[in-house]
Amino acid sequence: MAKYYALIAGLPNITVDSPKPPFTTASFYEELLPILTKQDLQLLEVLRQEALNKELLNWIVTGELTPPEQEPEQSYEVDYSGEAVEALSPEIIRLQALQSVSAAANQGKRNPRPKVVPDYISHFVYDLYHREVKRDEQDSSEAVAPRLFDEIGSDCLALEDLIASYYYDSVADSSSAFLTEWFALNKNIRNILAVFTCRRLGWDPQRYLVGKGEVETQLLQSKAKDFDLGEKLPYLPKVLQIAEERDIARRERLIDLLKWQWMDEWTFVRVFDIDNVLCYYLRLGILERWANLNETKGEATFRNIVHSLKGESAQVLQDFKKAQRR
């Protein structure tokens, strides 16, 4: 496993109450390109793929990926070599690639699986628009089953949850323990908050859960306040406290602070590993979001949250250090 002593030692120190990031995630990414090993760079690319989910959602809702009713004459395979493609932006190339996937799915053809988009995205688009033809062997008649897109339509929340499910599943078997745990943390926070809200509003939580596993099953079946997951998920009490917060902006900041604390604990004994580089990238992303707050009241609220949690964070870190010495 590669160690990044010089890189880590030279990074500016950032904390949860830093007013703004020292540089952007985009510039940090460019700096890392010649430094990281090929394997570690692939881990960073997985984190960067999350931005593509929002892009994909927008294309679906605006109809950019809706396939034509009639089968196009051209091949579903798209050639991305040559000078013509060099003039296209990466966004246009991805859009055209996914349009070829949705068209193939709509006609019952195989998934072309273009290399310019992550596999989980092409699989999602294919499954969303796939039109299955069922044949009756007795009278040789054909019936076209409804597409998943026909059932979901432009329900942004359902689409967002479904995209997230494919995204999380794509790293379920990752060789990186950090990516596996980080994605599990994000998925669990998302699901716990969803189930808590459904309980309060009397909704069926099943349609709002992302993924299928032991935690998801427990969230659906348990009637206990902590879903009987207190031992399995040590951060559960904090998530439940966040769920009680009615102010959406404050709740989002509390979620980011929880994630920051989790990363601090994870990297405490992994100072010069790729995990700490990835966490620094994620922390920069959090600070970028906070730096975009324009309202003075919102900034003041954030500061109050940070100061109120600083004492608790220090105690958690001290307990962790004591546990490591034993």
Tab-separated table of C-alpha atoms in Angstrom:
chain	number	residue	atom	x	y	z
A	1	MET	CA	0.000	0.000	0.000
A	2	ALA	CA	1.387	3.377	-1.058
A	3	LYS	CA	2.227	5.987	1.551
A	4	TYR	CA	1.915	9.690	0.815
A	5	TYR	CA	4.203	11.277	3.403
A	6	ALA	CA	5.182	14.409	1.462
A	7	LEU	CA	1.672	15.009	0.143
A	8	ILE	CA	-0.044	14.743	3.517
A	9	ALA	CA	2.634	16.749	5.320
A	10	GLY	CA	2.271	19.589	2.822
A	11	LEU	CA	-1.506	19.897	2.934
A	12	PRO	CA	-2.960	22.939	4.730
A	13	ASN	CA	-4.739	22.044	7.937
A	14	ILE	CA	-8.525	22.299	7.701
A	15	THR	CA	-11.125	21.943	10.447
A	16	VAL	CA	-14.888	21.872	10.585
A	17	ASP	CA	-14.986	25.579	11.371
A	18	SER	CA	-12.570	26.690	8.643
A	19	PRO	CA	-14.252	29.698	6.977
A	20	LYS	CA	-13.463	28.416	3.481
A	21	PRO	CA	-11.383	25.685	1.811
A	22	PRO	CA	-7.754	26.533	0.919
A	23	PHE	CA	-8.456	25.351	-2.636
A	24	THR	CA	-11.248	23.641	-4.558
A	25	THR	CA	-11.833	19.934	-4.942
A	26	ALA	CA	-11.247	20.376	-8.686
A	27	SER	CA	-7.779	21.889	-8.206
A	28	PHE	CA	-6.898	19.276	-5.567
A	29	TYR	CA	-7.921	16.550	-8.019
A	30	GLU	CA	-5.608	18.013	-10.685
A	31	GLU	CA	-2.774	18.092	-8.142
A	32	LEU	CA	-3.322	14.435	-7.259
A	33	LEU	CA	-3.311	13.103	-10.834
A	34	PRO	CA	0.497	12.766	-11.153
A	35	ILE	CA	0.957	11.720	-7.520
A	36	LEU	CA	-1.472	8.882	-6.805
A	37	THR	CA	-0.883	5.342	-7.953
A	38	LYS	CA	-3.192	4.006	-10.645
A	39	GLN	CA	-5.085	1.906	-8.109
A	40	ASP	CA	-5.511	4.783	-5.648
A	41	LEU	CA	-6.599	7.141	-8.413
A	42	GLN	CA	-9.415	4.732	-9.246
A	43	LEU	CA	-10.648	5.047	-5.646
A	44	LEU	CA	-10.724	8.826	-5.980
A	45	GLU	CA	-12.646	8.530	-9.256
A	46	VAL	CA	-15.343	6.541	-7.444
A	47	LEU	CA	-15.912	9.462	-5.074
A	48	ARG	CA	-16.033	11.908	-7.988
A	49	GLN	CA	-18.748	9.844	-9.702
A	50	GLU	CA	-21.353	11.107	-7.243
A	51	ALA	CA	-21.522	14.381	-9.193
A	52	LEU	CA	-22.580	12.386	-12.255
A	53	ASN	CA	-25.703	11.207	-10.427
A	54	LYS	CA	-27.113	14.743	-10.329
A	55	GLU	CA	-26.270	15.219	-13.989
A	56	LEU	CA	-28.017	11.951	-14.835
A	57	LEU	CA	-31.126	12.863	-12.820
A	58	ASN	CA	-31.414	16.160	-14.675
A	59	TRP	CA	-31.196	14.450	-18.070
A	60	ILE	CA	-33.930	11.993	-17.130
A	61	VAL	CA	-36.321	14.609	-15.762
A	62	THR	CA	-35.821	16.972	-18.723
A	63	GLY	CA	-36.395	14.137	-21.203
A	64	GLU	CA	-32.884	14.165	-22.648
A	65	LEU	CA	-32.657	10.387	-22.276
A	66	THR	CA	-36.219	9.532	-23.340
A	67	PRO	CA	-35.730	7.166	-26.306
A	68	PRO	CA	-37.529	7.709	-29.626
A	69	GLU	CA	-40.683	5.680	-30.248
A	70	GLN	CA	-39.319	4.255	-33.499
A	71	GLU	CA	-36.104	2.297	-33.716
A	72	PRO	CA	-33.297	4.466	-35.060
A	73	GLU	CA	-31.544	3.381	-38.220
A	74	GLN	CA	-28.030	3.858	-36.873
A	75	SER	CA	-26.175	1.407	-34.652
A	76	TYR	CA	-26.415	1.665	-30.878
A	77	GLU	CA	-22.636	1.437	-30.725
A	78	VAL	CA	-21.077	4.905	-30.496
A	79	ASP	CA	-17.558	5.479	-31.782
A	80	TYR	CA	-15.703	7.888	-29.520
A	81	SER	CA	-12.503	7.986	-31.529
A	82	GLY	CA	-11.526	10.570	-34.124
A	83	GLU	CA	-11.299	14.325	-34.407
A	84	ALA	CA	-15.064	14.930	-34.341
A	85	VAL	CA	-15.329	13.645	-30.800
A	86	GLU	CA	-12.355	15.668	-29.603
A	87	ALA	CA	-14.398	18.810	-30.187
A	88	LEU	CA	-17.213	17.629	-27.915
A	89	SER	CA	-17.388	18.411	-24.213
A	90	PRO	CA	-17.258	15.514	-21.726
A	91	GLU	CA	-20.899	16.230	-20.788
A	92	ILE	CA	-22.077	15.897	-24.417
A	93	ILE	CA	-20.089	12.704	-24.868
A	94	ARG	CA	-21.686	11.197	-21.740
A	95	LEU	CA	-25.149	12.330	-22.828
A	96	GLN	CA	-24.804	10.795	-26.290
A	97	ALA	CA	-23.473	7.589	-24.768
A	98	LEU	CA	-26.448	7.268	-22.419
A	99	GLN	CA	-28.884	8.116	-25.222
A	100	SER	CA	-27.522	5.101	-27.084
A	101	VAL	CA	-28.108	2.984	-23.954
A	102	SER	CA	-31.705	4.157	-23.473
A	103	ALA	CA	-32.487	3.631	-27.179
A	104	ALA	CA	-31.099	0.096	-27.076
A	105	ALA	CA	-33.028	-0.674	-23.885
A	106	ASN	CA	-36.276	0.652	-25.333
A	107	GLN	CA	-35.957	-1.683	-28.333
A	108	GLY	CA	-34.981	-4.708	-26.246
A	109	LYS	CA	-31.421	-4.720	-27.573
A	110	ARG	CA	-28.351	-5.478	-25.503
A	111	ASN	CA	-26.701	-2.824	-23.396
A	112	PRO	CA	-23.839	-1.251	-25.407
A	113	ARG	CA	-22.094	-0.386	-22.111
A	114	PRO	CA	-20.144	2.649	-23.342
A	115	LYS	CA	-16.788	3.069	-21.644
A	116	VAL	CA	-17.186	6.828	-21.217
A	117	VAL	CA	-19.642	6.388	-18.334
A	118	PRO	CA	-19.375	4.237	-15.189
A	119	ASP	CA	-20.904	0.776	-15.456
A	120	TYR	CA	-23.465	1.416	-12.721
A	121	ILE	CA	-24.850	4.395	-14.644
A	122	SER	CA	-25.214	2.529	-17.938
A	123	HIS	CA	-26.864	-0.373	-16.065
A	124	PHE	CA	-29.254	2.015	-14.348
A	125	VAL	CA	-30.265	3.745	-17.589
A	126	TYR	CA	-30.676	0.403	-19.349
A	127	ASP	CA	-32.866	-1.013	-16.575
A	128	LEU	CA	-34.883	2.208	-16.420
A	129	TYR	CA	-35.845	2.213	-20.091
A	130	HIS	CA	-35.751	-1.510	-20.868
A	131	ARG	CA	-38.879	-2.674	-22.638
A	132	GLU	CA	-39.381	-6.400	-22.167
A	133	VAL	CA	-41.384	-8.262	-24.821
A	134	LYS	CA	-43.291	-11.286	-23.482
A	135	ARG	CA	-44.384	-13.881	-26.024
A	136	ASP	CA	-47.310	-16.277	-25.622
A	137	GLU	CA	-46.237	-19.654	-27.056
A	138	GLN	CA	-49.836	-20.825	-27.623
A	139	ASP	CA	-51.059	-18.062	-29.936
A	140	SER	CA	-47.644	-16.515	-30.767
A	141	SER	CA	-48.863	-13.144	-29.533
A	142	GLU	CA	-46.565	-10.573	-27.975
A	143	ALA	CA	-47.105	-8.261	-25.024
A	144	VAL	CA	-44.828	-5.418	-24.022
A	145	ALA	CA	-44.264	-5.132	-20.279
A	146	PRO	CA	-44.249	-1.594	-18.792
A	147	ARG	CA	-40.819	-0.034	-18.456
A	148	LEU	CA	-39.534	0.934	-15.047
A	149	PHE	CA	-39.529	4.513	-16.321
A	150	ASP	CA	-43.271	4.253	-17.038
A	151	GLU	CA	-43.870	3.357	-13.392
A	152	ILE	CA	-41.610	6.007	-11.866
A	153	GLY	CA	-42.158	8.778	-14.408
A	154	SER	CA	-40.590	12.059	-13.341
A	155	ASP	CA	-40.716	11.332	-9.608
A	156	CYS	CA	-37.402	12.985	-8.716
A	157	LEU	CA	-37.254	11.490	-5.227
A	158	ALA	CA	-37.818	7.935	-6.466
A	159	LEU	CA	-35.295	8.407	-9.276
A	160	GLU	CA	-32.717	9.871	-6.910
A	161	ASP	CA	-33.120	6.959	-4.493
A	162	LEU	CA	-32.825	4.436	-7.308
A	163	ILE	CA	-29.677	6.049	-8.712
A	164	ALA	CA	-28.183	6.100	-5.217
A	165	SER	CA	-28.957	2.405	-4.824
A	166	TYR	CA	-27.017	1.539	-8.002
A	167	TYR	CA	-24.183	3.845	-6.908
A	168	TYR	CA	-23.886	2.309	-3.455
A	169	ASP	CA	-24.104	-1.230	-4.829
A	170	SER	CA	-21.252	-0.487	-7.229
A	171	VAL	CA	-18.780	-0.295	-4.332
A	172	ALA	CA	-20.272	-3.010	-2.143
A	173	ASP	CA	-17.497	-5.424	-3.129
A	174	SER	CA	-14.723	-2.844	-3.307
A	175	SER	CA	-11.266	-3.851	-2.139
A	176	SER	CA	-11.095	-0.557	-0.257
A	177	ALA	CA	-12.359	-0.893	3.296
A	178	PHE	CA	-12.689	2.882	3.477
A	179	LEU	CA	-14.972	3.148	0.422
A	180	THR	CA	-17.095	0.257	1.664
A	181	GLU	CA	-17.532	1.811	5.112
A	182	TRP	CA	-17.965	5.358	3.793
A	183	PHE	CA	-20.730	4.345	1.420
A	184	ALA	CA	-22.362	2.230	4.132
A	185	LEU	CA	-22.309	5.260	6.444
A	186	ASN	CA	-23.952	7.484	3.830
A	187	LYS	CA	-26.550	4.879	2.950
A	188	ASN	CA	-27.410	4.177	6.583
A	189	ILE	CA	-27.773	7.874	7.438
A	190	ARG	CA	-30.015	8.334	4.424
A	191	ASN	CA	-32.187	5.329	5.287
A	192	ILE	CA	-32.473	6.044	9.011
A	193	LEU	CA	-33.635	9.597	8.347
A	194	ALA	CA	-36.086	8.336	5.717
A	195	VAL	CA	-37.628	5.744	8.033
A	196	PHE	CA	-37.796	8.225	10.922
A	197	THR	CA	-39.681	10.683	8.705
A	198	CYS	CA	-42.019	7.958	7.455
A	199	ARG	CA	-42.838	6.935	11.028
A	200	ARG	CA	-43.683	10.515	11.898
A	201	LEU	CA	-45.882	11.022	8.832
A	202	GLY	CA	-47.447	7.564	8.753
A	203	TRP	CA	-45.962	6.652	5.373
A	204	ASP	CA	-44.814	3.254	4.149
A	205	PRO	CA	-41.001	3.370	4.515
A	206	GLN	CA	-40.317	0.486	2.133
A	207	ARG	CA	-40.451	2.614	-1.008
A	208	TYR	CA	-38.017	5.139	0.438
A	209	LEU	CA	-35.238	2.774	1.499
A	210	VAL	CA	-32.078	2.465	-0.566
A	211	GLY	CA	-30.513	-0.989	-0.826
A	212	LYS	CA	-31.376	-4.380	0.601
A	213	GLY	CA	-29.491	-5.891	3.500
A	214	GLU	CA	-29.480	-6.635	7.211
A	215	VAL	CA	-29.695	-2.983	8.249
A	216	GLU	CA	-32.487	-2.241	5.766
A	217	THR	CA	-34.467	-5.266	6.948
A	218	GLN	CA	-34.085	-4.190	10.573
A	219	LEU	CA	-35.201	-0.641	9.746
A	220	LEU	CA	-38.375	-2.009	8.175
A	221	GLN	CA	-39.258	-4.635	10.774
A	222	SER	CA	-38.116	-3.274	14.131
A	223	LYS	CA	-40.541	-1.252	16.231
A	224	ALA	CA	-37.853	-0.102	18.675
A	225	LYS	CA	-36.823	3.532	18.690
A	226	ASP	CA	-33.247	2.607	17.799
A	227	PHE	CA	-34.401	-0.163	15.428
A	228	ASP	CA	-32.342	-2.598	17.560
A	229	LEU	CA	-29.254	-1.385	15.681
A	230	GLY	CA	-27.529	0.458	18.531
A	231	GLU	CA	-24.666	-2.032	18.799
A	232	LYS	CA	-24.174	-2.441	15.058
A	233	LEU	CA	-24.212	1.278	14.250
A	234	PRO	CA	-22.306	3.262	16.917
A	235	TYR	CA	-23.291	6.561	15.265
A	236	LEU	CA	-27.016	5.736	15.413
A	237	PRO	CA	-27.815	7.918	18.487
A	238	LYS	CA	-26.393	10.971	16.714
A	239	VAL	CA	-28.396	10.228	13.563
A	240	LEU	CA	-31.570	9.931	15.631
A	241	GLN	CA	-30.806	13.291	17.240
A	242	ILE	CA	-30.358	14.805	13.803
A	243	ALA	CA	-33.670	13.290	12.717
A	244	GLU	CA	-35.422	15.324	15.415
A	245	GLU	CA	-34.181	18.557	13.866
A	246	ARG	CA	-36.952	20.222	11.843
A	247	ASP	CA	-34.794	22.967	10.310
A	248	ILE	CA	-33.632	21.421	7.015
A	249	ALA	CA	-30.538	23.619	6.650
A	250	ARG	CA	-29.412	22.927	10.213
A	251	ARG	CA	-30.032	19.213	9.739
A	252	GLU	CA	-27.847	19.129	6.606
A	253	ARG	CA	-25.011	20.802	8.481
A	254	LEU	CA	-25.339	18.356	11.361
A	255	ILE	CA	-25.103	15.470	8.902
A	256	ASP	CA	-21.907	16.935	7.428
A	257	LEU	CA	-20.441	17.371	10.900
A	258	LEU	CA	-21.227	13.764	11.752
A	259	LYS	CA	-19.469	12.617	8.600
A	260	TRP	CA	-16.474	14.833	9.407
A	261	GLN	CA	-16.176	13.311	12.871
A	262	TRP	CA	-16.409	9.821	11.381
A	263	MET	CA	-13.552	10.631	8.993
A	264	ASP	CA	-11.439	12.012	11.848
A	265	GLU	CA	-11.801	8.728	13.709
A	266	TRP	CA	-11.139	6.624	10.602
A	267	THR	CA	-7.936	8.463	9.634
A	268	PHE	CA	-6.544	8.760	13.173
A	269	VAL	CA	-4.326	5.693	12.649
A	270	ARG	CA	-4.122	6.026	8.850
A	271	VAL	CA	-2.374	9.390	8.613
A	272	PHE	CA	-0.315	8.781	5.458
A	273	ASP	CA	-2.577	6.257	3.709
A	274	ILE	CA	-4.731	6.900	0.652
A	275	ASP	CA	-7.722	6.902	3.011
A	276	ASN	CA	-6.570	10.208	4.484
A	277	VAL	CA	-6.106	11.681	0.996
A	278	LEU	CA	-9.644	10.639	0.086
A	279	CYS	CA	-10.984	12.089	3.337
A	280	TYR	CA	-9.193	15.370	2.679
A	281	TYR	CA	-10.931	15.515	-0.707
A	282	LEU	CA	-14.286	14.867	0.962
A	283	ARG	CA	-13.633	17.468	3.660
A	284	LEU	CA	-12.845	20.030	0.962
A	285	GLY	CA	-16.206	19.219	-0.606
A	286	ILE	CA	-17.974	19.855	2.691
A	287	LEU	CA	-16.209	23.189	3.158
A	288	GLU	CA	-17.098	24.172	-0.409
A	289	ARG	CA	-20.770	23.693	0.349
A	290	TRP	CA	-20.526	25.707	3.565
A	291	ALA	CA	-18.563	28.470	1.841
A	292	ASN	CA	-21.440	28.923	-0.591
A	293	LEU	CA	-23.738	29.984	2.234
A	294	ASN	CA	-24.613	33.597	1.602
A	295	GLU	CA	-27.050	34.318	4.416
A	296	THR	CA	-25.548	35.733	7.586
A	297	LYS	CA	-28.115	33.904	9.673
A	298	GLY	CA	-27.205	30.606	8.073
A	299	GLU	CA	-23.525	31.216	8.772
A	300	ALA	CA	-24.257	32.112	12.392
A	301	THR	CA	-26.331	28.980	12.818
A	302	PHE	CA	-23.467	26.891	11.472
A	303	ARG	CA	-21.001	28.475	13.873
A	304	ASN	CA	-23.280	27.730	16.817
A	305	ILE	CA	-23.494	24.085	15.765
A	306	VAL	CA	-19.717	23.775	15.483
A	307	HIS	CA	-19.040	25.334	18.874
A	308	SER	CA	-21.702	23.250	20.594
A	309	LEU	CA	-20.226	20.051	19.211
A	310	LYS	CA	-16.570	20.861	19.763
A	311	GLY	CA	-16.656	19.719	23.383
A	312	GLU	CA	-18.346	16.480	22.435
A	313	SER	CA	-15.907	15.881	19.550
A	314	ALA	CA	-12.909	16.370	21.838
A	315	GLN	CA	-14.290	13.837	24.328
A	316	VAL	CA	-14.925	11.278	21.563
A	317	LEU	CA	-11.353	11.679	20.306
A	318	GLN	CA	-9.926	11.290	23.801
A	319	ASP	CA	-11.910	8.088	24.338
A	320	PHE	CA	-10.676	6.767	21.000
A	321	LYS	CA	-7.031	7.531	21.896
A	322	LYS	CA	-7.407	5.743	25.256
A	323	ALA	CA	-8.861	2.699	23.527
A	324	GLN	CA	-5.884	2.588	21.129
A	325	ARG	CA	-3.342	2.610	23.983
A	326	ARG	CA	-4.896	-0.413	25.672
